[in-house]
Short mmCIF file of C-alpha atoms and ligand atoms in Angstrom, two decimals:
data_model
loop_
_atom_site.label_atom_id
_atom_site.label_comp_id
_atom_site.label_asym_id
_atom_site.label_seq_id
_atom_site.Cartn_x
_atom_site.Cartn_y
_atom_site.Cartn_z
CA MET L 1 64.26 -35.66 -15.11
CA ILE L 2 61.78 -37.60 -17.24
CA HIS L 3 58.53 -35.81 -18.09
CA ALA L 4 55.15 -37.17 -19.14
CA PHE L 5 53.91 -36.69 -22.71
CA THR L 6 50.13 -36.93 -22.86
CA VAL L 7 47.60 -36.63 -25.68
CA ASP L 8 43.84 -36.19 -25.21
CA VAL L 9 42.56 -38.16 -28.20
CA GLU L 10 39.42 -36.44 -29.44
CA ASP L 11 38.09 -35.30 -32.77
CA TYR L 12 37.65 -31.54 -33.13
CA HIS L 13 35.02 -31.91 -35.83
CA ASN L 14 32.54 -34.09 -33.96
CA ILE L 15 32.96 -32.18 -30.68
CA ILE L 16 32.49 -28.78 -32.38
CA ALA L 17 29.51 -30.14 -34.30
CA ARG L 18 27.90 -31.47 -31.13
CA ASP L 19 28.75 -28.71 -28.67
CA TRP L 20 28.46 -25.66 -30.89
CA LEU L 21 26.35 -26.58 -33.91
CA GLY L 22 23.90 -29.01 -32.28
CA ARG L 23 24.65 -31.80 -34.75
CA GLU L 24 25.39 -35.37 -33.61
CA GLY L 25 27.81 -37.54 -35.54
CA PRO L 26 30.71 -39.93 -35.06
CA PRO L 27 34.37 -38.83 -34.88
CA THR L 28 36.00 -38.26 -38.26
CA ARG L 29 39.12 -39.84 -39.78
CA ALA L 30 41.04 -36.66 -38.98
CA VAL L 31 41.57 -37.97 -35.43
CA VAL L 32 43.27 -41.10 -36.81
CA GLU L 33 45.53 -39.17 -39.16
CA ASN L 34 46.58 -36.56 -36.58
CA THR L 35 47.16 -39.11 -33.80
CA GLY L 36 49.23 -41.09 -36.30
CA ARG L 37 51.57 -38.12 -36.65
CA PHE L 38 52.13 -38.04 -32.88
CA LEU L 39 52.81 -41.78 -32.95
CA ALA L 40 55.39 -41.24 -35.70
CA HIS L 41 57.12 -38.42 -33.77
CA LEU L 42 57.37 -40.64 -30.67
CA ALA L 43 58.48 -43.76 -32.57
CA LYS L 44 61.22 -41.83 -34.37
CA ARG L 45 62.68 -40.83 -30.99
CA HIS L 46 61.97 -44.16 -29.23
CA LEU L 47 59.70 -42.37 -26.75
CA ARG L 48 56.46 -43.50 -25.15
CA GLY L 49 53.50 -41.41 -24.10
CA THR L 50 50.01 -41.64 -22.63
CA PHE L 51 46.92 -41.37 -24.83
CA PHE L 52 43.71 -40.48 -22.98
CA VAL L 53 41.08 -41.60 -25.47
CA LEU L 54 37.38 -40.80 -25.79
CA GLY L 55 35.14 -43.88 -25.76
CA GLU L 56 33.47 -42.71 -28.98
CA VAL L 57 36.85 -42.52 -30.74
CA ALA L 58 37.71 -46.08 -29.60
CA GLU L 59 34.30 -47.29 -30.74
CA THR L 60 34.59 -45.70 -34.19
CA PHE L 61 38.29 -46.44 -34.80
CA PRO L 62 39.34 -49.57 -32.82
CA SER L 63 42.38 -49.98 -35.09
CA LEU L 64 43.74 -46.68 -33.76
CA ILE L 65 43.61 -48.09 -30.22
CA ARG L 66 45.49 -51.20 -31.34
CA GLU L 67 48.08 -49.04 -33.10
CA ILE L 68 48.67 -46.95 -29.95
CA ALA L 69 49.00 -50.11 -27.83
CA ALA L 70 51.35 -51.72 -30.37
CA GLY L 71 53.66 -48.71 -30.04
CA GLY L 72 54.15 -49.48 -26.34
CA HIS L 73 52.17 -46.43 -25.23
CA GLU L 74 49.81 -46.17 -22.30
CA LEU L 75 46.06 -45.89 -22.88
CA GLY L 76 43.78 -43.91 -20.56
CA VAL L 77 40.20 -42.62 -20.57
CA HIS L 78 39.09 -39.10 -21.57
CA GLY L 79 35.35 -39.72 -21.01
CA PHE L 80 33.05 -41.28 -23.60
CA PHE L 81 31.40 -38.31 -25.33
CA HIS L 82 33.62 -35.49 -24.00
CA ARG L 83 31.06 -34.26 -21.47
CA GLN L 84 32.45 -32.01 -18.75
CA VAL L 85 32.05 -33.52 -15.29
CA PHE L 86 29.99 -30.58 -13.98
CA LYS L 87 27.35 -31.31 -16.62
CA LEU L 88 26.88 -34.89 -15.37
CA THR L 89 25.30 -36.64 -12.39
CA SER L 90 27.67 -38.99 -10.60
CA GLY L 91 25.78 -41.93 -12.15
CA ALA L 92 26.15 -40.53 -15.67
CA PHE L 93 29.85 -39.76 -15.08
CA ARG L 94 30.37 -43.30 -13.82
CA LYS L 95 28.78 -44.75 -16.95
CA GLU L 96 30.97 -42.56 -19.22
CA VAL L 97 34.22 -43.68 -17.61
CA VAL L 98 33.30 -47.33 -16.98
CA ASP L 99 32.08 -47.85 -20.56
CA ALA L 100 35.16 -46.17 -22.04
CA LYS L 101 37.57 -48.07 -19.75
CA LYS L 102 36.06 -51.44 -20.62
CA LEU L 103 35.97 -50.70 -24.33
CA ILE L 104 39.61 -49.52 -24.47
CA GLU L 105 40.78 -52.49 -22.37
CA ASP L 106 38.87 -54.96 -24.55
CA ILE L 107 40.29 -53.52 -27.78
CA SER L 108 43.88 -53.05 -26.57
CA GLY L 109 44.21 -56.05 -24.26
CA GLN L 110 46.01 -53.81 -21.78
CA PRO L 111 44.85 -52.38 -18.44
CA VAL L 112 43.61 -48.79 -18.29
CA ARG L 113 44.79 -47.09 -15.11
CA GLY L 114 44.42 -43.37 -15.78
CA HIS L 115 41.73 -40.79 -16.44
CA ARG L 116 41.71 -37.22 -17.68
CA ALA L 117 38.44 -35.30 -17.49
CA PRO L 118 37.23 -33.37 -20.54
CA ALA L 119 38.27 -29.72 -20.17
CA PHE L 120 40.03 -30.42 -16.82
CA SER L 121 36.58 -30.36 -15.20
CA ILE L 122 37.48 -31.91 -11.82
CA MET L 123 37.26 -28.91 -9.50
CA PRO L 124 36.17 -28.34 -5.89
CA ASN L 125 32.49 -28.66 -6.86
CA THR L 126 33.10 -31.91 -8.77
CA ALA L 127 35.55 -33.49 -6.29
CA TRP L 128 33.09 -36.41 -5.99
CA ALA L 129 34.40 -37.57 -9.38
CA LEU L 130 37.59 -38.83 -7.68
CA ASP L 131 35.51 -41.22 -5.53
CA VAL L 132 33.72 -42.49 -8.63
CA LEU L 133 37.05 -43.05 -10.43
CA ALA L 134 38.60 -44.95 -7.49
CA ASP L 135 35.45 -47.04 -7.24
CA ALA L 136 35.55 -47.78 -10.99
CA GLY L 137 39.10 -49.15 -10.66
CA PHE L 138 41.19 -46.23 -11.86
CA ALA L 139 44.61 -46.01 -10.16
CA TYR L 140 45.10 -42.35 -11.03
CA ASP L 141 43.53 -39.18 -12.32
CA SER L 142 45.28 -36.32 -14.15
CA SER L 143 42.61 -33.64 -14.52
CA ILE L 144 43.23 -31.04 -11.86
CA PHE L 145 44.79 -27.69 -12.70
CA PRO L 146 45.99 -26.05 -9.43
CA ILE L 147 45.09 -22.59 -10.73
CA ALA L 148 42.25 -20.11 -10.42
CA GLY L 149 41.16 -20.32 -14.06
CA ARG L 150 38.17 -18.75 -15.72
CA ARG L 151 36.66 -22.03 -16.87
CA TYR L 152 38.56 -24.58 -14.79
CA GLY L 153 41.00 -24.97 -11.91
CA TRP L 154 41.28 -25.92 -8.25
CA PRO L 155 43.15 -23.04 -6.57
CA GLY L 156 45.49 -24.20 -3.81
CA PHE L 157 45.52 -27.87 -4.86
CA ARG L 158 48.88 -29.60 -4.28
CA GLU L 159 51.12 -29.39 -7.33
CA ASP L 160 52.99 -32.67 -6.92
CA ILE L 161 51.92 -36.21 -7.79
CA HIS L 162 50.37 -37.61 -4.61
CA GLU L 163 47.77 -39.95 -3.16
CA VAL L 164 44.45 -38.38 -2.28
CA SER L 165 42.53 -39.96 0.61
CA LEU L 166 38.86 -40.56 -0.16
CA ALA L 167 35.85 -41.74 1.81
CA ASP L 168 35.92 -45.26 3.28
CA GLY L 169 39.73 -45.32 3.34
CA ARG L 170 40.04 -45.51 -0.45
CA LYS L 171 42.75 -43.65 -2.30
CA ILE L 172 43.48 -42.40 -5.78
CA ILE L 173 46.67 -40.90 -7.16
CA GLU L 174 46.34 -37.39 -8.59
CA ALA L 175 48.89 -36.18 -11.14
CA PRO L 176 48.02 -32.46 -11.32
CA MET L 177 48.58 -30.54 -14.53
CA SER L 178 51.81 -28.52 -14.64
CA THR L 179 51.81 -24.79 -14.03
CA VAL L 180 54.31 -21.95 -13.91
CA THR L 181 54.09 -18.43 -12.58
CA LEU L 182 54.41 -15.99 -15.44
CA PHE L 183 53.77 -12.24 -15.28
CA GLY L 184 52.77 -12.78 -11.63
CA LYS L 185 50.04 -15.25 -12.57
CA ARG L 186 49.93 -19.04 -12.14
CA LEU L 187 49.35 -20.43 -15.63
CA PRO L 188 49.20 -23.71 -17.48
CA ALA L 189 52.21 -23.54 -19.79
CA CYS L 190 52.78 -27.10 -20.99
CA GLY L 191 50.11 -27.54 -23.62
CA GLY L 192 46.89 -26.48 -25.26
CA GLY L 193 46.39 -22.83 -26.11
CA TYR L 194 49.52 -21.84 -24.17
CA LEU L 195 51.78 -23.95 -26.35
CA ARG L 196 49.97 -22.60 -29.41
CA HIS L 197 50.13 -18.92 -28.52
CA PHE L 198 53.44 -18.57 -26.67
CA PRO L 199 56.80 -18.72 -28.48
CA GLY L 200 58.49 -22.13 -28.15
CA MET L 201 61.15 -20.66 -25.85
CA ILE L 202 58.48 -19.90 -23.22
CA THR L 203 57.48 -23.56 -23.06
CA THR L 204 61.13 -24.62 -22.87
CA TRP L 205 61.65 -22.13 -20.04
CA ALA L 206 58.52 -23.48 -18.29
CA LEU L 207 59.73 -27.09 -18.46
CA LYS L 208 63.14 -26.13 -17.10
CA ARG L 209 61.44 -24.24 -14.31
CA ILE L 210 59.11 -27.12 -13.42
CA GLU L 211 61.80 -29.80 -13.54
CA ARG L 212 63.67 -28.11 -10.69
CA ASN L 213 60.94 -29.57 -8.47
CA ARG L 214 59.11 -32.30 -10.34
CA PRO L 215 58.43 -33.82 -13.74
CA ALA L 216 56.19 -31.80 -16.07
CA ILE L 217 53.05 -33.14 -17.70
CA VAL L 218 52.90 -31.95 -21.31
CA TYR L 219 49.49 -32.26 -22.95
CA THR L 220 48.23 -31.82 -26.48
CA HIS L 221 45.39 -32.85 -28.81
CA PRO L 222 45.50 -34.48 -32.25
CA TYR L 223 43.63 -31.59 -33.87
CA GLU L 224 46.25 -29.09 -32.71
CA ILE L 225 48.51 -30.24 -35.55
CA GLU L 226 45.72 -30.54 -38.12
CA LEU L 227 46.23 -28.40 -41.21
CA PRO L 228 44.46 -27.27 -43.25
CA ILE L 229 41.18 -27.28 -41.38
CA GLY L 230 37.95 -26.55 -43.27
CA ALA L 231 35.49 -23.72 -42.70
CA LEU L 232 32.65 -24.33 -40.24
CA ASP L 233 29.13 -24.68 -41.61
CA THR L 234 27.12 -22.41 -39.32
CA SER L 235 23.88 -22.60 -41.29
CA GLY L 236 20.84 -22.87 -39.04
CA LEU L 237 22.50 -20.94 -36.20
CA SER L 238 21.32 -17.54 -35.03
CA PRO L 239 23.70 -14.73 -36.06
CA ALA L 240 24.80 -14.36 -32.40
CA ASP L 241 25.54 -18.10 -32.02
CA ALA L 242 27.29 -18.22 -35.40
CA SER L 243 29.55 -15.32 -34.46
CA ARG L 244 30.34 -16.95 -31.08
CA VAL L 245 31.38 -20.26 -32.65
CA LEU L 246 33.35 -18.53 -35.42
CA ARG L 247 35.24 -16.51 -32.82
CA PHE L 248 36.10 -19.72 -30.91
CA HIS L 249 37.11 -21.47 -34.13
CA LYS L 250 39.34 -18.56 -35.17
CA LEU L 251 41.10 -18.60 -31.79
CA GLN L 252 41.63 -22.36 -32.15
CA LEU L 253 43.28 -21.84 -35.53
CA ARG L 254 45.55 -18.98 -34.53
CA ASN L 255 49.20 -20.14 -34.55
CA ARG L 256 48.13 -23.72 -35.23
CA GLY L 257 50.85 -23.99 -37.85
CA THR L 258 53.50 -23.64 -35.12
CA VAL L 259 52.37 -26.45 -32.78
CA GLU L 260 53.87 -29.52 -34.46
CA ARG L 261 57.28 -27.84 -34.75
CA LYS L 262 57.18 -26.73 -31.09
CA LEU L 263 56.20 -30.20 -29.89
CA ALA L 264 58.91 -31.85 -31.98
CA ALA L 265 61.46 -29.44 -30.46
CA LEU L 266 60.31 -30.39 -26.94
CA LEU L 267 60.56 -34.10 -27.76
CA ASP L 268 64.13 -33.47 -28.96
CA ALA L 269 65.16 -31.32 -25.99
CA PHE L 270 63.69 -33.24 -23.02
CA ARG L 271 63.14 -36.84 -21.96
CA PHE L 272 59.60 -38.20 -21.92
CA ASP L 273 57.75 -41.34 -20.85
CA THR L 274 54.20 -42.51 -20.12
CA LEU L 275 52.45 -40.77 -17.26
CA TRP L 276 52.04 -44.07 -15.38
CA ASN L 277 55.81 -44.64 -15.47
CA VAL L 278 56.43 -41.05 -14.33
CA ILE L 279 53.93 -41.52 -11.46
CA GLN L 280 55.58 -44.74 -10.31
CA ARG L 281 59.01 -43.10 -10.36
CA GLU L 282 57.78 -40.10 -8.35
CA LEU L 283 55.91 -42.14 -5.73
CA SER L 284 58.87 -44.47 -5.20
CA LYS L 285 61.12 -41.47 -4.45
CA THR L 286 59.38 -40.22 -1.31
CA PRO L 287 57.31 -41.97 1.32
CA ARG L 288 53.67 -41.70 0.27
CA LYS L 289 51.86 -38.90 1.96
CA ALA L 290 48.11 -38.68 1.88
CA SER L 291 46.28 -35.40 1.63
CA ALA L 292 42.69 -34.54 2.30
ZN1 ZN F 1 39.36 -32.97 -24.34
#
């Protein structure tokens, strides 16, 4: 079984500054350095992955896009300014993804087929985003978590890679995020906070569990291997807001020192490829079935 290795290429510092501290600014060089470490891990093992990039990262660091493309990896879109879909009108969402797609294609010279929404924000109430993506020329989306999460999730959504039928006979492929049932609860176990907080053996167990039925989609972010990471400047915030952001920041840092080692162990233990290649392999296996 060959799994998909995916990275959502965003800069922690500019997103935290914008979303939590109310300060606008471009992505920082940290995103280039951290992504470079992923590229080195993949190159060392002759593996390829998919990098869903923010438009603002591509705009600020076009050489990073060329470096990813030169490594034989797939490039996808992760929005332009990391705005969750439920915060956008369909017109504004369309502009985010169209602008980012065009920019990344122009810089890399390769087609962009895939999309991952910031914070997995395609859910039942934002299902219209799939129509917008199909219309904008995306072949697939990989944003839906088939779980009942606190902040995200689409409970009951099909777990396998499949074509979704849209209005006017259009279709888009959905590659849902991988889940496992642990302690009686359906959880994301192949990336993000779960990879950070759980012992590495839990993630290995999860991949073995998932691969009985289908390939897993592992996901991570450049900042998850960034160390050391500086203190946040919370000046100007109310004490309540400052304590909220510091709590979030502390949770983000907990166990961060373990992530690179755990990811390297996964890359050694399992086989990985780009998500587009994994999708093509899966869809060629079984006759395509459309779902509503
Ligand atoms: Zn993101």
